[in-house]
Amino acid sequence: MVTNSLYTQFLDAKNTGKKKFVVLIDPDKVRLGKIQHVLEMSVEAGVDYFFIGGSLVVNDMLDYVLKSMKEMCNIPMILFPGNSFQLSYKADGLLFLSLISGRNADLLIGKHVITAPFLKVSPLEIISTGYMLIDGGIMTSVQYMSNTNPIPANKEDIALCTAVAGEMLGLKQIYMDAGSGAKIPISESMISAVSGALNIPLIIGGGIATPEKAAANAKAGADIIVVGNAIEKDPQLIKELALAIHQQSTTPKFQALE
Ligand code: 1GP
């Protein structure tokens, strides 16, 4: 049961230095036997949220997957839609993504205009999110499907200015993503540069495959870490990833004074 709004939870976590761990579920790749195992491990490990989505969802499994997940656990489920068809009222929230690293007008504002009337009357919590693709050393599905160029991995200044512009435009959080299955995840140095300039939560994902990298990202300033691919391959990783990320939570200053 979600008590606070999801975004309030994200902001509180950022302001108190609590690091959050998100498991990404691609509804297309879900087999219900396996998902049950992933959910059990997630509950045990203290996973904070699920993101549900994929760049290209081929099967119409979304409602069914969400319904089954809800029956099995109460970790909040947030849609991370690859396109406007990936909508279900069975989730708790939706990342309303504007692809601010690209110059594809449709993904900056076009799709949003089309989906706005449906989302306005939906029970979902809509969280506006500046979505930034960073080059991950391989052509990812999201890069191909969005028809945009990612920000080069070594151009920290471009990433920083893009994220700050997103915050100034009023977007509520920034999601920097190297894309699912990225060969090279986003560098700690880029995370640190961007995080230092933002007052809103920073989500990092794409190609994170080890607890060490997840911890390093959190230490560098990521507030929320997303892992999908590595968990699909080895669900046992969930526990180690959760521990590595949560251990990077810092004690809030006011508590340290007590
Ligand atoms: C992709 O950030 C997510 O959008 C997660 O990426 O599947 O590579 O972990 P992975």
Short mmCIF file of C-alpha atoms in Angstrom, two decimals, residues 22 48 69 79 157 170 173 177 182 195 203 220 240 251:
data_model
loop_
_atom_site.label_atom_id
_atom_site.label_comp_id
_atom_site.label_asym_id
_atom_site.label_seq_id
_atom_site.Cartn_x
_atom_site.Cartn_y
_atom_site.Cartn_z
CA VAL A 22 14.59 -0.28 -8.83
CA ASP A 48 12.10 -0.23 -3.43
CA MET A 69 2.62 -8.95 -9.75
CA LEU A 79 5.27 2.32 -15.79
CA ASP A 157 29.23 19.32 -20.02
CA GLY A 170 10.10 22.16 -14.32
CA GLN A 173 13.41 14.28 -12.01
CA ASP A 177 20.07 5.93 -19.18
CA ALA A 182 24.44 -1.10 -22.69
CA SER A 195 24.14 15.14 -9.65
CA ILE A 203 17.85 8.11 -11.74
CA ALA A 220 28.79 9.31 -7.16
CA GLU A 240 23.67 -8.19 -3.52
CA THR A 251 23.04 9.56 7.47
#
